[in-house]
Amino acid sequence: MTYQEAKEKLAPAGQEHLLAYYDELTQEQKEGLLEQIDALDLSLLDLIRDGVKEVKKGKLEPLGAVTLDEIATRKESYERLGIEAIKQCKVGAVLLAGGQGTRLGLDKPKGMLNVGIQKELYLFEQLIHNLMEVVKKADAWVPLFVMTSEKNHSDTTTFFKEHDYFGYNKDYVFFFVQEMAPAASYQGKIYLEEKGRLATSPNGNGGWFSSLAKAGLLDTIHRLGVEWLNVFAVDNVLQKIADLVFVGATLDAGCVCGAKVVAKADPNEKVGVLCLEDKKPSIVEYYEMTDEIINSRDAQGKLLYNYGVILNYLFEVKTLQKIMDENMPTHVVEKKIPYLNEDGEVVKPTEPNGYKFETLVLDMIHMMDNCLSFEVVREKEFAPIKNRTGVDSLESARELMKSNGIEL
Ligand code: UTP
């Protein structure tokens, strides 16, 4: 794209300020900036033009889960099915590690966080340990796809190399980079983060499959015979990955996807609940539900909307390919965005100062015809590290790890 073309693209959208420092840039910086502007999706700004609107949910109905008791009675047969699938390399794992962990405030990838106390134990390392349990049981490697972002790719890949993939077989580890989205002020002006760079951030975890495809990894998936992908977050240190019982149960149910869920601690817990929306599976946030829905119970007194998701999903690859080009909803999120002020100085705000645009993996569930809701024990499988202190923090995760016998 030329300077003139960039101007013509930006002017109608009121974004010409992005070229304010163009003349001061080196040739290389100029090219980088024009490339960014060329790739820029200005339609995102429509989402904030008249204020951010909440998307209306359809008709909600409860969706039961295969409960812990039911799972316990069929554990062996589910596990057998799971082992068979893993042995045939039908299941791959996708580690979502493109986020910025802004709440934790780290300046490196979240997976590099040392969760150990007496010894070093990195988040990435513990996740590999968790996956190794399945590898050992099935006596087969599980392909592991790791999504990074432009911001943390090189740190992440270097870290894995330096630690010799934490004992994993590196031939079964594949990295890919997710896309970025611009960040804008409340007035809808895209920020610059440097004179020659737009402020961008990873575009959410919803684009993982299309990014994986863009990186050419579908060939690898088909070559290896992978038919299912288990997607999981980097920050749940107790995460079971490619869980044999979960895989077996989803296959047995004949569903196109499965979601691990935990029973809510109380009706008002702030989790996304797996239910039906207009007869299709859907994850609905607590703030999208009325009090009446939140508190509704069955004849036995059990909450009807009882199961919260923990960001651990199993998707059928065939179905993912079918929906890959469908539009996903874009969420507009308020964030603290470092930017260049009018005097050309970098400002690091302490309060949110604008919007980022993200798609979310949980919205994929509503694109599926069915979904197995699979209950797990919260204390054994859910220890997310989101915050510096308090709820869902390193401290709380360490306590849970210790109670699960993990040496720290
Ligand atoms: P979160 O929504 O908790 O975001 O991500 P985050 O970036 O880790 O943390 P905050 O909100 O900035 O504090 C849930 C999972 O999705 C991944 C994260 O790495 C984490 O595993 N993710 C998130 C991505 O891979 N890409 C993204 O753009 C956002």
XYZ file of C-alpha atoms and ligand atoms in Angstrom:
437
model
C 0.000 0.000 0.000
C 1.291 3.498 -0.831
C 1.114 6.534 1.439
C -1.634 7.991 -0.771
C -3.691 4.787 -0.605
C -3.298 4.708 3.156
C -4.571 8.274 3.380
C -7.558 7.430 1.220
C -8.379 4.434 3.389
C -8.079 6.342 6.666
C -9.625 9.718 5.820
C -13.304 8.654 5.485
C -13.001 6.874 8.839
C -11.459 9.905 10.569
C -8.181 8.059 11.240
C -5.651 10.211 9.379
C -3.854 10.959 12.643
C -2.210 7.546 12.245
C 0.008 9.095 9.581
C 0.913 12.160 11.667
C 4.561 11.142 12.124
C 5.039 9.497 8.729
C 7.681 11.963 7.558
C 9.819 11.306 10.629
C 10.003 7.542 10.033
C 12.785 5.501 8.459
C 11.974 3.710 5.207
C 11.546 0.442 7.069
C 9.207 1.990 9.642
C 7.180 3.599 6.865
C 6.722 0.243 5.181
C 5.748 -1.388 8.472
C 3.146 1.264 9.180
C 1.645 1.067 5.690
C 1.453 -2.708 5.992
C -0.414 -2.376 9.271
C -2.837 0.136 7.765
C -3.383 -2.113 4.764
C -4.355 -5.003 7.044
C -6.503 -2.793 9.298
C -10.165 -3.782 9.634
C -11.869 -0.413 9.991
C -15.312 -1.998 10.253
C -14.480 -2.824 13.889
C -14.932 0.861 14.663
C -18.626 0.571 13.722
C -19.050 -1.455 16.897
C -18.272 1.566 19.048
C -19.535 4.426 16.892
C -22.857 4.832 18.733
C -21.742 3.399 22.049
C -21.154 -0.263 22.794
C -24.339 -2.283 22.533
C -25.050 -5.522 24.369
C -25.926 -8.399 22.054
C -29.379 -9.736 22.879
C -29.507 -13.416 23.817
C -32.125 -15.770 22.358
C -34.450 -18.037 24.322
C -32.532 -19.800 27.088
C -33.204 -23.314 28.326
C -31.188 -25.500 30.683
C -28.769 -28.116 29.403
C -27.971 -30.956 31.771
C -24.513 -32.462 32.093
C -23.138 -35.974 32.383
C -22.633 -35.768 36.091
C -19.750 -36.971 38.232
C -21.784 -39.995 39.378
C -22.698 -40.988 35.838
C -19.111 -40.569 34.717
C -17.860 -42.710 37.623
C -20.086 -45.634 36.619
C -18.822 -45.585 33.012
C -15.248 -44.441 33.621
C -13.524 -47.625 32.364
C -15.407 -47.821 29.097
C -14.941 -44.075 28.414
C -11.251 -44.399 29.199
C -10.882 -47.336 26.840
C -12.451 -45.313 24.022
C -10.177 -42.399 24.876
C -7.024 -44.536 24.836
C -7.950 -45.996 21.484
C -8.463 -42.500 20.016
C -5.154 -41.226 21.411
C -3.271 -44.276 20.185
C -4.568 -43.591 16.694
C -3.474 -39.948 17.020
C -7.062 -38.810 16.609
C -6.804 -36.178 19.339
C -4.644 -33.071 19.318
C -4.336 -30.443 22.028
C -4.414 -26.694 21.493
C -2.820 -24.480 24.101
C -4.187 -20.935 23.947
C -1.210 -18.849 24.964
C -1.666 -15.690 22.924
C -3.174 -13.607 25.717
C -1.386 -10.776 27.455
C -2.300 -11.599 31.032
C -2.893 -7.936 31.767
C -4.515 -8.673 35.121
C -1.383 -10.459 36.291
C 0.761 -7.665 34.949
C 3.640 -9.824 33.697
C 5.973 -8.534 31.016
C 6.522 -12.018 29.584
C 4.241 -14.852 28.473
C 1.985 -16.116 31.269
C 3.243 -19.657 30.698
C 6.685 -18.532 31.876
C 5.331 -17.795 35.339
C 7.163 -19.792 37.996
C 4.494 -21.402 40.162
C 7.051 -23.307 42.234
C 8.093 -22.378 45.773
C 11.117 -24.544 46.736
C 11.864 -25.390 43.128
C 11.246 -23.921 39.719
C 8.038 -25.078 38.132
C 6.746 -23.064 35.230
C 3.144 -22.942 34.126
C 4.077 -24.308 30.701
C 6.037 -27.072 32.413
C 3.149 -28.107 34.649
C 0.794 -28.207 31.652
C 3.229 -30.510 29.859
C 3.353 -32.716 32.984
C -0.442 -32.889 32.907
C -0.423 -33.893 29.253
C 2.320 -36.462 29.859
C -0.042 -38.401 32.125
C -2.158 -39.190 29.066
C 0.852 -39.805 26.839
C 2.151 -42.392 29.327
C -1.191 -44.088 29.807
C -1.927 -44.339 26.081
C 1.720 -44.854 25.167
C 1.392 -42.376 22.283
C 2.313 -38.722 21.753
C -0.477 -36.195 21.508
C 0.192 -33.444 18.948
C 0.327 -30.143 20.796
C -0.484 -26.915 18.964
C 0.541 -23.768 20.810
C -1.044 -20.459 19.893
C 1.081 -17.407 20.582
C 0.737 -13.787 19.519
C 3.093 -11.414 17.753
C 3.893 -9.992 21.190
C 5.011 -13.213 22.868
C 5.898 -15.650 20.083
C 9.635 -15.385 20.239
C 9.772 -15.485 24.078
C 7.501 -18.538 24.103
C 9.307 -20.575 21.473
C 12.706 -19.712 22.955
C 11.509 -20.760 26.405
C 10.307 -24.144 25.160
C 13.604 -24.703 23.313
C 15.730 -23.638 26.282
C 13.863 -26.114 28.481
C 14.018 -28.891 25.931
C 10.210 -28.850 25.597
C 9.990 -29.922 29.236
C 10.552 -33.503 28.167
C 7.884 -33.496 25.470
C 8.635 -34.845 21.998
C 9.387 -31.694 20.008
C 8.293 -33.334 16.767
C 4.775 -33.193 18.187
C 4.846 -29.513 19.177
C 3.649 -26.921 16.657
C 3.533 -23.188 17.264
C 1.308 -20.755 15.422
C 0.685 -17.052 15.775
C -2.739 -15.499 16.205
C -3.867 -12.270 14.584
C -3.902 -8.804 16.086
C -6.650 -6.185 16.280
C -6.309 -2.427 16.712
C -7.089 -0.670 19.970
C -9.093 2.560 19.956
C -9.973 5.403 22.299
C -13.489 5.827 23.665
C -14.000 8.343 20.864
C -13.197 5.700 18.274
C -9.728 6.952 17.326
C -7.226 4.167 16.820
C -4.202 4.659 19.050
C -0.589 4.725 17.944
C 1.782 2.883 20.250
C 4.843 4.307 18.514
C 5.217 6.893 15.793
C 5.355 4.150 13.221
C 3.114 1.520 14.858
C -0.583 1.253 15.521
C -1.531 0.086 19.011
C -2.660 -3.479 18.514
C -3.359 -6.430 20.758
C -4.125 -10.117 20.221
C -7.639 -10.390 18.774
C -9.018 -12.757 21.422
C -8.959 -16.529 21.643
C -11.882 -17.085 19.241
C -9.767 -17.024 16.104
C -7.578 -19.968 17.116
C -8.817 -22.373 14.454
C -8.609 -19.925 11.561
C -5.134 -18.834 12.713
C -4.081 -22.462 12.910
C -5.401 -22.984 9.384
C -3.680 -19.823 8.089
C -0.415 -21.108 9.519
C -0.783 -24.171 7.266
C -1.269 -26.561 10.175
C -4.407 -28.180 8.764
C -2.089 -30.181 6.537
C -0.285 -31.415 9.628
C -3.583 -32.222 11.315
C -4.751 -34.273 8.352
C -1.356 -35.917 7.857
C -1.326 -37.073 11.465
C -4.978 -38.152 11.324
C -6.143 -35.745 14.046
C -9.955 -35.637 14.173
C -10.498 -33.873 17.479
C -8.912 -30.853 19.107
C -8.902 -30.227 22.851
C -8.604 -26.485 23.390
C -7.473 -25.191 26.756
C -6.215 -22.062 28.506
C -2.643 -21.499 29.584
C -3.527 -20.398 33.085
C -5.430 -23.330 34.584
C -2.567 -25.180 36.137
C -4.664 -28.217 37.156
C -5.954 -28.647 33.643
C -6.325 -32.198 32.364
C -5.385 -32.211 28.717
C -6.646 -34.738 26.178
C -8.365 -36.310 29.166
C -9.095 -39.899 28.192
C -12.427 -40.075 29.998
C -13.627 -36.770 28.537
C -12.592 -37.813 25.031
C -14.275 -41.199 25.431
C -17.498 -39.683 26.779
C -17.741 -37.176 23.915
C -17.140 -39.887 21.325
C -19.623 -42.181 23.028
C -22.287 -39.438 23.091
C -21.856 -38.877 19.342
C -21.538 -35.139 19.924
C -19.538 -32.748 17.726
C -18.083 -31.059 20.767
C -17.691 -31.378 24.504
C -17.141 -28.859 27.286
C -15.785 -29.467 30.751
C -17.958 -27.833 33.369
C -18.059 -27.461 37.135
C -21.148 -27.145 39.320
C -21.546 -23.529 40.395
C -20.342 -22.678 43.893
C -23.455 -20.532 44.342
C -26.175 -19.308 41.974
C -24.533 -15.913 41.526
C -21.021 -17.127 40.784
C -19.547 -15.082 37.942
C -19.004 -17.819 35.396
C -20.232 -18.478 31.890
C -22.953 -21.118 32.057
C -23.397 -23.808 29.424
C -27.066 -24.013 28.432
C -29.256 -23.955 25.344
C -30.002 -20.757 23.458
C -32.646 -21.087 20.758
C -32.204 -24.873 21.035
C -28.446 -24.751 20.336
C -25.685 -25.056 22.938
C -24.459 -21.725 24.171
C -22.389 -20.176 26.924
C -24.170 -17.360 28.633
C -22.418 -14.981 31.005
C -23.895 -14.324 34.427
C -24.664 -10.710 33.522
C -26.667 -11.845 30.508
C -29.092 -13.807 32.700
C -32.035 -12.515 34.666
C -32.225 -13.219 38.414
C -35.170 -15.484 37.713
C -33.128 -17.644 35.341
C -30.105 -17.658 37.631
C -32.173 -18.893 40.576
C -34.493 -21.325 38.791
C -34.403 -24.875 40.173
C -35.763 -28.306 39.249
C -38.188 -30.363 41.366
C -35.250 -31.703 43.424
C -34.081 -28.179 44.201
C -31.014 -28.320 41.952
C -30.111 -25.201 39.965
C -31.254 -25.537 36.362
C -28.416 -23.360 35.088
C -25.828 -25.040 37.228
C -22.771 -25.712 35.113
C -20.018 -23.174 34.532
C -17.347 -23.606 31.854
C -13.609 -23.758 32.594
C -12.253 -23.156 29.081
C -11.573 -26.767 28.220
C -13.378 -27.854 25.068
C -13.151 -30.728 22.635
C -14.103 -29.948 19.038
C -14.478 -32.176 16.023
C -12.099 -30.952 13.301
C -14.596 -31.681 10.493
C -17.152 -29.390 12.118
C -14.569 -26.700 12.803
C -13.689 -26.660 9.122
C -17.353 -26.204 8.215
C -17.838 -23.183 10.449
C -14.397 -21.684 9.935
C -15.545 -18.927 7.586
C -18.639 -17.987 9.532
C -18.523 -14.668 11.328
C -18.069 -14.781 15.049
C -19.360 -12.013 17.292
C -16.732 -9.430 18.209
C -16.608 -8.385 21.848
C -15.609 -4.858 22.703
C -13.583 -4.809 25.907
C -12.430 -1.829 27.947
C -8.683 -1.999 28.629
C -5.657 0.033 29.632
C -3.938 0.790 26.343
C -0.462 2.335 26.235
C -0.465 5.073 23.584
C 1.371 8.001 22.083
C -0.074 11.350 23.185
C -0.262 14.534 21.118
C 3.264 15.475 22.162
C 4.580 12.198 20.817
C 5.223 10.753 24.293
C 4.291 7.232 25.356
C 1.626 7.166 28.074
C 0.966 4.043 30.155
C -2.500 4.576 31.621
C -3.391 3.270 35.057
C -7.106 3.207 34.252
C -8.879 1.843 31.175
C -8.708 4.373 28.366
C -10.293 2.649 25.406
C -11.417 -0.477 23.658
C -9.895 -3.656 22.347
C -11.726 -6.008 20.003
C -11.826 -9.739 20.633
C -13.568 -12.874 19.480
C -13.960 -15.619 22.062
C -13.693 -19.383 21.844
C -16.833 -19.734 23.963
C -18.874 -18.302 21.076
C -17.855 -21.304 18.982
C -20.057 -23.476 21.163
C -23.160 -21.743 19.816
C -22.009 -22.590 16.302
C -22.197 -26.314 17.146
C -25.332 -28.436 16.782
C -24.734 -30.177 20.085
C -22.274 -30.220 22.947
C -21.614 -32.743 25.685
C -21.561 -30.986 29.020
C -19.064 -33.011 31.080
C -18.856 -32.386 34.809
C -15.495 -32.360 36.573
C -14.450 -31.825 40.178
C -13.593 -28.178 40.598
C -10.893 -28.709 43.257
C -9.147 -31.261 41.055
C -9.282 -29.561 37.671
C -9.752 -25.852 38.045
C -7.029 -23.590 39.397
C -6.841 -20.579 37.088
C -4.228 -17.890 37.633
C -5.798 -14.618 36.539
C -5.151 -12.080 39.271
C -2.190 -10.931 41.337
C -3.848 -11.782 44.641
C -7.075 -13.183 46.044
C -9.513 -15.112 43.868
C -7.999 -17.057 40.981
C -4.473 -15.968 41.824
C -1.067 -17.609 42.065
C -1.683 -18.068 45.815
C -5.026 -19.802 45.392
C -3.662 -21.975 42.571
C -0.666 -23.015 44.698
C -2.967 -24.127 47.508
C -4.990 -26.223 45.075
C -1.862 -27.689 43.518
C -0.551 -28.709 46.946
C -3.852 -30.333 47.871
C -3.589 -32.337 44.648
C -0.182 -33.625 45.665
C 1.911 -31.477 43.341
C 5.279 -30.675 44.904
C 6.119 -27.022 44.773
P -8.037 -14.462 29.300
O -9.353 -14.061 28.759
O -7.969 -14.772 30.737
O -6.995 -13.331 28.909
O -7.520 -15.669 28.439
P -5.481 -13.135 29.316
O -4.863 -12.367 28.211
O -4.789 -14.398 29.700
O -5.550 -12.251 30.631
P -6.095 -10.770 30.884
O -7.574 -10.826 30.640
O -5.370 -9.854 29.940
O -5.729 -10.539 32.307
C -7.980 -16.975 28.496
C -7.053 -17.807 27.646
O -7.098 -17.388 26.282
C -5.807 -17.038 25.841
C -5.021 -16.696 27.072
O -3.630 -16.856 26.837
C -5.592 -17.711 28.061
O -5.020 -18.988 27.871
N -5.917 -15.893 24.907
C -6.568 -14.761 25.280
C -5.325 -15.995 23.683
O -4.701 -17.039 23.349
N -5.424 -14.941 22.826
C -6.066 -13.807 23.144
O -6.112 -12.877 22.317
C -6.664 -13.709 24.418
